[in-house]
């Protein structure tokens, strides 16, 4: 047998009142009914929930543990009710975004400022994962849009490619390469490198470029997130080649940015689900992303050139 919602309601009320009569009054029931249901609940769960002391109930340790889970279920029910009320009152405004951690750090905040200026009060959900896991979640879960690096080709979905500039090199301001205006491949020969894992598509492009140029680097540290690269480079452990959006977020905090003589274009890909599943606000946020990327490109160009 399973507990019914009514039995859970009785149990939660008893945990609050510690009195059968008070619970009966609270739930518009009778004392015999509450006593009978309490006995049924204890039979179903297989342990005693309360000890009787005169007219007062004392919860057992098992009841206290069970109540934690029961409270969670009632919180979920309350959320369902609030959501239904919001729909009824036409107040439900939500935007669900899936993106890489680098974008959550360097791109999303500015774009959200533009978006929320148009749609204040919108509830935002940001789901941030590395690209392999993120593309899997884009297929299996619901999002209004996804922001990834690689192309995401799925039936009945669409992807928009936005040019965000070229890859750049970041280093501590005290690094000797910071004295150069533009970095050539040979300038980076023998340098300690901090970079993303080999699964990263742009990491593979950079590795292939240095391999073709017969330039050897010391790949000192591999990591998975842009903020960790920034911290490691800032600590003087090495240099890195990163996307222009991340570089702009790093600049001015103990780091400097230098362009590469060999241009490696960087694109942000915006994924949308099939038309029938698209939310009403994704197009507005995409325009905010486009404006943000244009602004960030201009800012980085002023910084570099």
mmCIF file of C-alpha atoms in Angstrom, residues 5 22 24 30 37 50 98 108 142 153 225 228 232 234 237 273 278 283:
data_model
loop_
_atom_site.group_PDB
_atom_site.id
_atom_site.type_symbol
_atom_site.label_atom_id
_atom_site.label_comp_id
_atom_site.label_asym_id
_atom_site.label_seq_id
_atom_site.Cartn_x
_atom_site.Cartn_y
_atom_site.Cartn_z
ATOM 1 C CA UNK A 5 -2.031 12.680 -0.091
ATOM 2 C CA UNK A 22 -6.264 20.136 17.042
ATOM 3 C CA UNK A 24 -9.093 17.212 13.452
ATOM 4 C CA UNK A 30 -13.181 14.204 13.606
ATOM 5 C CA UNK A 37 -5.816 7.311 9.896
ATOM 6 C CA UNK A 50 4.172 9.169 17.817
ATOM 7 C CA UNK A 98 21.816 26.112 -21.520
ATOM 8 C CA UNK A 108 25.437 35.901 -20.364
ATOM 9 C CA UNK A 142 13.744 21.367 -22.410
ATOM 10 C CA UNK A 153 22.945 19.734 -35.989
ATOM 11 C CA UNK A 225 36.581 26.041 -17.180
ATOM 12 C CA UNK A 228 40.121 28.379 -13.708
ATOM 13 C CA UNK A 232 46.042 29.872 -13.206
ATOM 14 C CA UNK A 234 47.032 35.209 -13.200
ATOM 15 C CA UNK A 237 51.877 29.509 -14.060
ATOM 16 C CA UNK A 273 14.548 23.627 -30.362
ATOM 17 C CA UNK A 278 10.202 27.398 -28.698
ATOM 18 C CA UNK A 283 14.118 35.562 -29.902
#
